[in-house]
PDB file of C-alpha atoms in Angstrom:
ATOM      1  CA  ASP A 656     -29.698 -18.294 -19.296  1.00 61.00           C
ATOM      2  CA  ALA A 657     -26.318 -17.543 -19.926  1.00 69.00           C
ATOM      3  CA  ASP A 658     -23.587 -18.879 -16.866  1.00 91.00           C
ATOM      4  CA  VAL A 659     -21.765 -15.439 -17.618  1.00 95.00           C
ATOM      5  CA  THR A 660     -24.032 -12.466 -18.122  1.00 95.00           C
ATOM      6  CA  GLN A 661     -22.756  -9.068 -19.180  1.00 97.00           C
ATOM      7  CA  THR A 662     -24.950  -5.695 -19.366  1.00 96.00           C
ATOM      8  CA  PRO A 663     -25.048  -3.829 -21.600  1.00 96.00           C
ATOM      9  CA  ARG A 664     -24.410  -5.765 -24.270  1.00 95.00           C
ATOM     10  CA  ASN A 665     -24.169  -2.803 -26.399  1.00 96.00           C
ATOM     11  CA  ARG A 666     -23.616   1.078 -25.695  1.00 96.00           C
ATOM     12  CA  ILE A 667     -22.685   4.241 -27.581  1.00 97.00           C
ATOM     13  CA  THR A 668     -21.734   6.981 -25.591  1.00 96.00           C
ATOM     14  CA  LYS A 669     -19.625  10.199 -25.713  1.00 96.00           C
ATOM     15  CA  THR A 670     -15.698  11.262 -24.916  1.00 97.00           C
ATOM     16  CA  GLY A 671     -15.762  12.043 -20.881  1.00 96.00           C
ATOM     17  CA  LYS A 672     -18.882  10.413 -20.131  1.00 96.00           C
ATOM     18  CA  ARG A 673     -18.602   7.721 -16.847  1.00 96.00           C
ATOM     19  CA  ILE A 674     -19.285   4.070 -18.191  1.00 96.00           C
ATOM     20  CA  MET A 675     -19.945   0.843 -16.248  1.00 97.00           C
ATOM     21  CA  LEU A 676     -20.041  -2.440 -17.424  1.00 98.00           C
ATOM     22  CA  GLU A 677     -21.402  -5.206 -15.301  1.00 98.00           C
ATOM     23  CA  CYS A 678     -20.693  -8.973 -15.249  1.00 98.00           C
ATOM     24  CA  SER A 679     -22.223 -11.432 -12.905  1.00 97.00           C
ATOM     25  CA  GLN A 680     -21.630 -15.665 -12.823  1.00 96.00           C
ATOM     26  CA  THR A 681     -23.565 -18.767 -11.853  1.00 95.00           C
ATOM     27  CA  LYS A 682     -21.020 -20.641 -12.280  1.00 91.00           C
ATOM     28  CA  GLY A 683     -19.518 -20.234  -8.045  1.00 91.00           C
ATOM     29  CA  HIS A 684     -16.197 -19.140  -9.525  1.00 90.00           C
ATOM     30  CA  ASP A 685     -13.995 -17.446  -7.794  1.00 89.00           C
ATOM     31  CA  ARG A 686     -11.846 -16.204 -10.502  1.00 90.00           C
ATOM     32  CA  MET A 687     -13.264 -13.187 -12.563  1.00 93.00           C
ATOM     33  CA  TYR A 688     -11.644 -11.342 -15.374  1.00 93.00           C
ATOM     34  CA  TRP A 689     -11.893  -8.025 -17.864  1.00 96.00           C
ATOM     35  CA  TYR A 690     -10.779  -8.622 -21.146  1.00 95.00           C
ATOM     36  CA  ARG A 691     -10.838  -6.271 -24.043  1.00 95.00           C
ATOM     37  CA  GLN A 692     -10.795  -7.512 -27.844  1.00 92.00           C
ATOM     38  CA  ASP A 693      -9.561  -5.108 -30.373  1.00 91.00           C
ATOM     39  CA  PRO A 694      -9.229  -6.378 -34.298  1.00 83.00           C
ATOM     40  CA  GLY A 695      -5.878  -7.200 -34.588  1.00 81.00           C
ATOM     41  CA  LEU A 696      -4.768  -6.973 -30.876  1.00 85.00           C
ATOM     42  CA  GLY A 697      -6.104 -10.215 -29.744  1.00 84.00           C
ATOM     43  CA  LEU A 698      -7.763 -10.090 -26.519  1.00 89.00           C
ATOM     44  CA  ARG A 699      -5.612  -8.404 -23.498  1.00 92.00           C
ATOM     45  CA  LEU A 700      -6.091  -8.417 -19.943  1.00 92.00           C
ATOM     46  CA  ILE A 701      -7.552  -5.512 -17.965  1.00 96.00           C
ATOM     47  CA  TYR A 702      -8.004  -6.625 -14.653  1.00 95.00           C
ATOM     48  CA  TYR A 703      -8.723  -9.595 -12.651  1.00 93.00           C
ATOM     49  CA  SER A 704      -9.704 -10.360  -9.520  1.00 93.00           C
ATOM     50  CA  PHE A 705      -9.366 -13.638  -7.344  1.00 88.00           C
ATOM     51  CA  ASP A 706     -12.040 -12.858  -4.600  1.00 88.00           C
ATOM     52  CA  VAL A 707     -13.748 -10.160  -3.210  1.00 90.00           C
ATOM     53  CA  LYS A 708     -10.659  -8.531  -1.605  1.00 91.00           C
ATOM     54  CA  ASP A 709      -7.985  -9.160  -4.164  1.00 92.00           C
ATOM     55  CA  ILE A 710      -8.207  -7.199  -7.341  1.00 94.00           C
ATOM     56  CA  ASN A 711      -4.845  -6.946  -9.742  1.00 93.00           C
ATOM     57  CA  LYS A 712      -4.286  -4.904 -12.517  1.00 93.00           C
ATOM     58  CA  GLY A 713      -3.420  -6.558 -15.907  1.00 91.00           C
ATOM     59  CA  GLU A 714      -1.394  -4.933 -19.026  1.00 88.00           C
ATOM     60  CA  ILE A 715      -3.409  -2.437 -19.991  1.00 94.00           C
ATOM     61  CA  SER A 716      -5.626  -1.028 -16.477  1.00 95.00           C
ATOM     62  CA  ASP A 717      -4.860   2.508 -17.378  1.00 95.00           C
ATOM     63  CA  GLY A 718      -8.052   4.610 -17.865  1.00 95.00           C
ATOM     64  CA  TYR A 719     -10.031   1.610 -16.405  1.00 97.00           C
ATOM     65  CA  SER A 720     -11.126   0.646 -12.504  1.00 97.00           C
ATOM     66  CA  VAL A 721     -12.889  -2.111 -11.202  1.00 97.00           C
ATOM     67  CA  SER A 722     -15.028  -3.110  -8.272  1.00 96.00           C
ATOM     68  CA  ARG A 723     -16.098  -6.920  -6.851  1.00 96.00           C
ATOM     69  CA  GLN A 724     -18.945  -6.335  -5.643  1.00 91.00           C
ATOM     70  CA  ALA A 725     -19.818 -10.073  -4.453  1.00 94.00           C
ATOM     71  CA  GLN A 726     -18.182 -13.207  -5.293  1.00 93.00           C
ATOM     72  CA  ALA A 727     -20.548 -13.262  -8.266  1.00 95.00           C
ATOM     73  CA  LYS A 728     -20.456  -9.702  -9.547  1.00 97.00           C
ATOM     74  CA  PHE A 729     -17.452  -7.834 -11.255  1.00 97.00           C
ATOM     75  CA  SER A 730     -17.831  -4.022 -12.762  1.00 98.00           C
ATOM     76  CA  LEU A 731     -15.689  -2.333 -15.037  1.00 98.00           C
ATOM     77  CA  SER A 732     -15.877   1.374 -14.813  1.00 97.00           C
ATOM     78  CA  LEU A 733     -14.192   4.090 -17.652  1.00 96.00           C
ATOM     79  CA  GLU A 734     -14.186   7.109 -15.589  1.00 91.00           C
ATOM     80  CA  SER A 735     -13.956   8.930 -18.526  1.00 95.00           C
ATOM     81  CA  ALA A 736     -14.539   7.332 -21.872  1.00 96.00           C
ATOM     82  CA  ILE A 737     -12.385   8.398 -24.563  1.00 96.00           C
ATOM     83  CA  PRO A 738     -12.526   6.869 -28.429  1.00 96.00           C
ATOM     84  CA  ASN A 739      -9.510   4.515 -28.313  1.00 95.00           C
ATOM     85  CA  GLN A 740     -11.647   2.758 -25.274  1.00 97.00           C
ATOM     86  CA  THR A 741     -13.992   1.610 -28.050  1.00 97.00           C
ATOM     87  CA  ALA A 742     -14.002  -1.962 -28.559  1.00 96.00           C
ATOM     88  CA  LEU A 743     -15.271  -4.964 -27.568  1.00 94.00           C
ATOM     89  CA  TYR A 744     -15.252  -5.916 -23.776  1.00 97.00           C
ATOM     90  CA  PHE A 745     -15.204  -9.331 -22.508  1.00 95.00           C
ATOM     91  CA  CYS A 746     -15.861 -10.613 -18.512  1.00 96.00           C
ATOM     92  CA  ALA A 747     -14.852 -14.019 -17.980  1.00 93.00           C
ATOM     93  CA  THR A 748     -14.436 -16.346 -15.093  1.00 92.00           C
ATOM     94  CA  SER A 749     -12.597 -19.863 -13.383  1.00 88.00           C
ATOM     95  CA  ASP A 750     -11.953 -21.761 -10.829  1.00 81.00           C
ATOM     96  CA  LEU A 751      -9.013 -22.502  -8.930  1.00 69.00           C
ATOM     97  CA  ARG A 752      -7.950 -25.608 -11.386  1.00 63.00           C
ATOM     98  CA  GLY A 753      -8.189 -22.633 -14.335  1.00 55.00           C
ATOM     99  CA  GLN A 754      -4.790 -21.445 -13.524  1.00 57.00           C
ATOM    100  CA  THR A 755      -3.161 -24.627 -14.587  1.00 56.00           C
ATOM    101  CA  THR A 756      -6.377 -25.875 -17.239  1.00 63.00           C
ATOM    102  CA  GLY A 757      -6.573 -22.483 -18.819  1.00 67.00           C
ATOM    103  CA  GLU A 758     -10.084 -23.006 -18.883  1.00 80.00           C
ATOM    104  CA  LEU A 759     -11.937 -19.602 -18.973  1.00 87.00           C
ATOM    105  CA  PHE A 760     -15.479 -19.135 -18.837  1.00 90.00           C
ATOM    106  CA  PHE A 761     -16.688 -16.083 -21.162  1.00 92.00           C
ATOM    107  CA  GLY A 762     -19.773 -13.521 -21.239  1.00 94.00           C
ATOM    108  CA  GLU A 763     -20.986 -12.845 -24.417  1.00 92.00           C
ATOM    109  CA  GLY A 764     -19.261  -9.914 -24.209  1.00 94.00           C
ATOM    110  CA  SER A 765     -20.282  -5.722 -24.461  1.00 96.00           C
ATOM    111  CA  ARG A 766     -19.658  -4.054 -27.619  1.00 95.00           C
ATOM    112  CA  LEU A 767     -18.668  -0.086 -26.273  1.00 97.00           C
ATOM    113  CA  THR A 768     -18.268   2.710 -29.039  1.00 97.00           C
ATOM    114  CA  VAL A 769     -17.028   6.196 -27.723  1.00 96.00           C
ATOM    115  CA  LEU A 770     -18.296   8.975 -30.041  1.00 95.00           C
TER     116      LEU A 770
ATOM    117  CA  GLY B 470       7.958 -12.272 -22.238  1.00 80.00           C
ATOM    118  CA  ASN B 471       5.383 -15.123 -23.659  1.00 84.00           C
ATOM    119  CA  SER B 472       3.855 -14.522 -26.924  1.00 89.00           C
ATOM    120  CA  VAL B 473       1.829 -15.967 -29.432  1.00 93.00           C
ATOM    121  CA  THR B 474       1.714 -15.656 -33.135  1.00 94.00           C
ATOM    122  CA  GLN B 475      -0.681 -16.985 -35.730  1.00 94.00           C
ATOM    123  CA  MET B 476      -1.570 -16.902 -38.878  1.00 87.00           C
ATOM    124  CA  GLU B 477      -3.254 -13.916 -40.297  1.00 84.00           C
ATOM    125  CA  GLY B 478      -6.722 -14.615 -41.717  1.00 86.00           C
ATOM    126  CA  PRO B 479      -9.555 -15.022 -43.037  1.00 94.00           C
ATOM    127  CA  VAL B 480      -8.817 -18.595 -43.916  1.00 96.00           C
ATOM    128  CA  THR B 481     -11.862 -19.210 -46.658  1.00 97.00           C
ATOM    129  CA  LEU B 482     -12.501 -23.444 -47.390  1.00 97.00           C
ATOM    130  CA  SER B 483     -15.460 -25.239 -49.014  1.00 97.00           C
ATOM    131  CA  GLU B 484     -17.320 -27.415 -46.862  1.00 97.00           C
ATOM    132  CA  GLU B 485     -15.333 -30.694 -46.584  1.00 97.00           C
ATOM    133  CA  ALA B 486     -11.699 -29.316 -47.173  1.00 97.00           C
ATOM    134  CA  PHE B 487      -8.620 -29.624 -44.619  1.00 97.00           C
ATOM    135  CA  LEU B 488      -8.303 -26.992 -42.290  1.00 97.00           C
ATOM    136  CA  THR B 489      -4.709 -25.754 -40.889  1.00 97.00           C
ATOM    137  CA  ILE B 490      -4.399 -22.941 -38.804  1.00 97.00           C
ATOM    138  CA  ASN B 491      -0.753 -22.154 -37.604  1.00 97.00           C
ATOM    139  CA  CYS B 492       0.305 -20.872 -34.121  1.00 97.00           C
ATOM    140  CA  THR B 493       3.735 -20.708 -32.970  1.00 97.00           C
ATOM    141  CA  TYR B 494       4.781 -19.423 -29.240  1.00 95.00           C
ATOM    142  CA  THR B 495       7.614 -17.733 -27.430  1.00 93.00           C
ATOM    143  CA  ALA B 496       7.607 -18.753 -23.754  1.00 89.00           C
ATOM    144  CA  THR B 497       9.819 -19.313 -20.452  1.00 82.00           C
ATOM    145  CA  GLY B 498       9.893 -23.054 -19.122  1.00 81.00           C
ATOM    146  CA  TYR B 499       6.995 -25.775 -20.201  1.00 83.00           C
ATOM    147  CA  PRO B 500       3.726 -23.320 -20.804  1.00 88.00           C
ATOM    148  CA  SER B 501       0.231 -24.814 -21.666  1.00 89.00           C
ATOM    149  CA  LEU B 502      -1.159 -24.392 -25.300  1.00 92.00           C
ATOM    150  CA  PHE B 503      -4.826 -23.586 -25.869  1.00 93.00           C
ATOM    151  CA  TRP B 504      -7.415 -23.441 -28.425  1.00 96.00           C
ATOM    152  CA  TYR B 505     -10.249 -20.840 -27.961  1.00 95.00           C
ATOM    153  CA  VAL B 506     -13.226 -20.617 -30.674  1.00 96.00           C
ATOM    154  CA  GLN B 507     -15.146 -17.651 -31.002  1.00 93.00           C
ATOM    155  CA  TYR B 508     -18.469 -18.333 -32.938  1.00 94.00           C
ATOM    156  CA  PRO B 509     -20.279 -15.077 -33.992  1.00 89.00           C
ATOM    157  CA  GLY B 510     -21.801 -13.070 -31.695  1.00 85.00           C
ATOM    158  CA  GLU B 511     -20.830 -15.492 -28.549  1.00 87.00           C
ATOM    159  CA  GLY B 512     -18.042 -15.386 -26.017  1.00 88.00           C
ATOM    160  CA  LEU B 513     -15.077 -17.302 -26.509  1.00 91.00           C
ATOM    161  CA  GLN B 514     -14.893 -21.025 -25.486  1.00 92.00           C
ATOM    162  CA  LEU B 515     -12.185 -23.839 -24.883  1.00 92.00           C
ATOM    163  CA  LEU B 516     -12.007 -26.073 -27.858  1.00 96.00           C
ATOM    164  CA  LEU B 517      -8.961 -28.221 -26.925  1.00 95.00           C
ATOM    165  CA  LYS B 518      -5.484 -28.206 -24.698  1.00 92.00           C
ATOM    166  CA  ALA B 519      -2.239 -29.404 -24.159  1.00 93.00           C
ATOM    167  CA  THR B 520      -0.288 -29.403 -21.259  1.00 88.00           C
ATOM    168  CA  LYS B 521       2.790 -30.925 -22.171  1.00 88.00           C
ATOM    169  CA  ALA B 522       5.326 -31.739 -24.971  1.00 92.00           C
ATOM    170  CA  ASP B 523       3.945 -34.377 -27.541  1.00 94.00           C
ATOM    171  CA  ASP B 524       0.481 -34.357 -25.856  1.00 95.00           C
ATOM    172  CA  LYS B 525      -2.392 -34.020 -28.508  1.00 97.00           C
ATOM    173  CA  GLY B 526      -5.483 -32.119 -27.977  1.00 96.00           C
ATOM    174  CA  SER B 527      -8.359 -32.895 -29.429  1.00 97.00           C
ATOM    175  CA  ASN B 528     -12.638 -32.242 -29.563  1.00 97.00           C
ATOM    176  CA  LYS B 529     -15.248 -31.789 -31.870  1.00 95.00           C
ATOM    177  CA  GLY B 530     -12.813 -33.433 -34.693  1.00 97.00           C
ATOM    178  CA  PHE B 531     -10.178 -30.764 -34.220  1.00 98.00           C
ATOM    179  CA  GLU B 532      -6.403 -31.638 -33.091  1.00 98.00           C
ATOM    180  CA  ALA B 533      -3.758 -29.955 -32.077  1.00 98.00           C
ATOM    181  CA  THR B 534      -0.339 -31.156 -30.968  1.00 98.00           C
ATOM    182  CA  TYR B 535       2.407 -29.460 -28.717  1.00 96.00           C
ATOM    183  CA  ARG B 536       5.620 -29.408 -30.536  1.00 96.00           C
ATOM    184  CA  LYS B 537       8.177 -28.274 -28.035  1.00 93.00           C
ATOM    185  CA  GLU B 538      11.078 -28.236 -30.976  1.00 94.00           C
ATOM    186  CA  THR B 539       9.315 -26.516 -33.328  1.00 95.00           C
ATOM    187  CA  THR B 540       7.404 -24.389 -30.470  1.00 95.00           C
ATOM    188  CA  SER B 541       4.030 -24.771 -32.021  1.00 97.00           C
ATOM    189  CA  PHE B 542       0.621 -25.847 -32.276  1.00 97.00           C
ATOM    190  CA  HIS B 543      -1.294 -25.686 -35.181  1.00 98.00           C
ATOM    191  CA  LEU B 544      -4.754 -26.213 -35.399  1.00 98.00           C
ATOM    192  CA  GLU B 545      -6.338 -29.117 -37.639  1.00 98.00           C
ATOM    193  CA  LYS B 546      -9.417 -30.533 -39.031  1.00 98.00           C
ATOM    194  CA  GLY B 547      -9.755 -33.105 -41.800  1.00 97.00           C
ATOM    195  CA  SER B 548     -13.083 -32.113 -43.015  1.00 96.00           C
ATOM    196  CA  VAL B 549     -14.605 -28.250 -42.395  1.00 97.00           C
ATOM    197  CA  GLN B 550     -18.242 -27.691 -42.252  1.00 97.00           C
ATOM    198  CA  VAL B 551     -19.908 -24.263 -42.331  1.00 97.00           C
ATOM    199  CA  SER B 552     -20.999 -24.396 -38.718  1.00 96.00           C
ATOM    200  CA  ASP B 553     -16.979 -23.931 -38.042  1.00 97.00           C
ATOM    201  CA  SER B 554     -17.117 -20.442 -39.287  1.00 97.00           C
ATOM    202  CA  ALA B 555     -15.308 -18.669 -36.142  1.00 97.00           C
ATOM    203  CA  VAL B 556     -12.668 -16.643 -34.855  1.00 94.00           C
ATOM    204  CA  TYR B 557     -10.202 -19.275 -33.742  1.00 96.00           C
ATOM    205  CA  PHE B 558      -7.602 -18.408 -31.122  1.00 95.00           C
ATOM    206  CA  CYS B 559      -4.180 -19.628 -29.882  1.00 96.00           C
ATOM    207  CA  ALA B 560      -3.460 -19.345 -26.247  1.00 93.00           C
ATOM    208  CA  LEU B 561      -0.884 -20.174 -23.714  1.00 90.00           C
ATOM    209  CA  SER B 562      -0.738 -20.181 -19.793  1.00 84.00           C
ATOM    210  CA  GLY B 563       2.826 -20.424 -17.696  1.00 72.00           C
ATOM    211  CA  ASN B 564       2.509 -23.108 -15.290  1.00 62.00           C
ATOM    212  CA  THR B 565       4.197 -21.628 -12.061  1.00 57.00           C
ATOM    213  CA  GLY B 566       1.701 -19.559  -9.893  1.00 56.00           C
ATOM    214  CA  PHE B 567      -0.652 -17.909 -11.854  1.00 58.00           C
ATOM    215  CA  GLN B 568      -0.054 -17.198 -15.149  1.00 60.00           C
ATOM    216  CA  LYS B 569      -2.370 -15.240 -17.164  1.00 76.00           C
ATOM    217  CA  LEU B 570      -3.662 -16.457 -20.607  1.00 84.00           C
ATOM    218  CA  VAL B 571      -1.827 -14.818 -23.633  1.00 88.00           C
ATOM    219  CA  PHE B 572      -3.942 -14.854 -26.876  1.00 90.00           C
ATOM    220  CA  GLY B 573      -3.036 -14.477 -29.955  1.00 92.00           C
ATOM    221  CA  THR B 574      -4.703 -12.158 -32.523  1.00 92.00           C
ATOM    222  CA  GLY B 575      -7.026 -14.877 -33.651  1.00 93.00           C
ATOM    223  CA  THR B 576      -7.904 -16.205 -36.863  1.00 95.00           C
ATOM    224  CA  ARG B 577     -11.329 -15.597 -38.890  1.00 95.00           C
ATOM    225  CA  LEU B 578     -12.241 -19.312 -40.847  1.00 97.00           C
ATOM    226  CA  LEU B 579     -15.125 -18.891 -43.014  1.00 97.00           C
ATOM    227  CA  VAL B 580     -16.304 -21.952 -44.869  1.00 97.00           C
ATOM    228  CA  SER B 581     -18.813 -21.850 -47.785  1.00 96.00           C
ATOM    229  CA  PRO B 582     -21.433 -24.741 -48.634  1.00 95.00           C
TER     230      PRO B 582
END
């Protein structure tokens, strides 16, 4: 089984709908991240969390919210989806060493299409 | 701010050819540099890293040398295989406090038999 699991893997929805992407990890890491991948733009950080009580905005947090329900779970929500949120979303984790080693562990991605 | 520039792809090679994927960066201070690889249908995984000038990161036959004078971290492999077909991302991270990873746009490599 994957250490970082994302659900759903694929989702098609309509403009205005609320969507939640879920991430769970078995690595025991404190730090969790949500990234968005768009062609030609690479990966951009949406939100990150250092522990259950610590949530931080990344560079493109507008239109998104997150919830850290437990150390192992970090969910990303789109309250009212719009077409330009169509993208591939990745959850990632790291431990404290990852701050300087730069090693993140990624899930397999959730492809979201907003019509 | 910090940024990473990668060569545009796709890079198309025949098996056993030599690979270079260029990466240059802009950063304050002394960042750490990374190459991540994304195989089809998978998430990214760390391929190699270098944390100071003149360091060489290496893994799975890939190498990259941290060149501060040219602000570069080019990825090389002497003989590519079909299984190396993937998207390669250059990234950097600052070394003071929490510094998020800044990724390049990615370069797709296609290796044909």
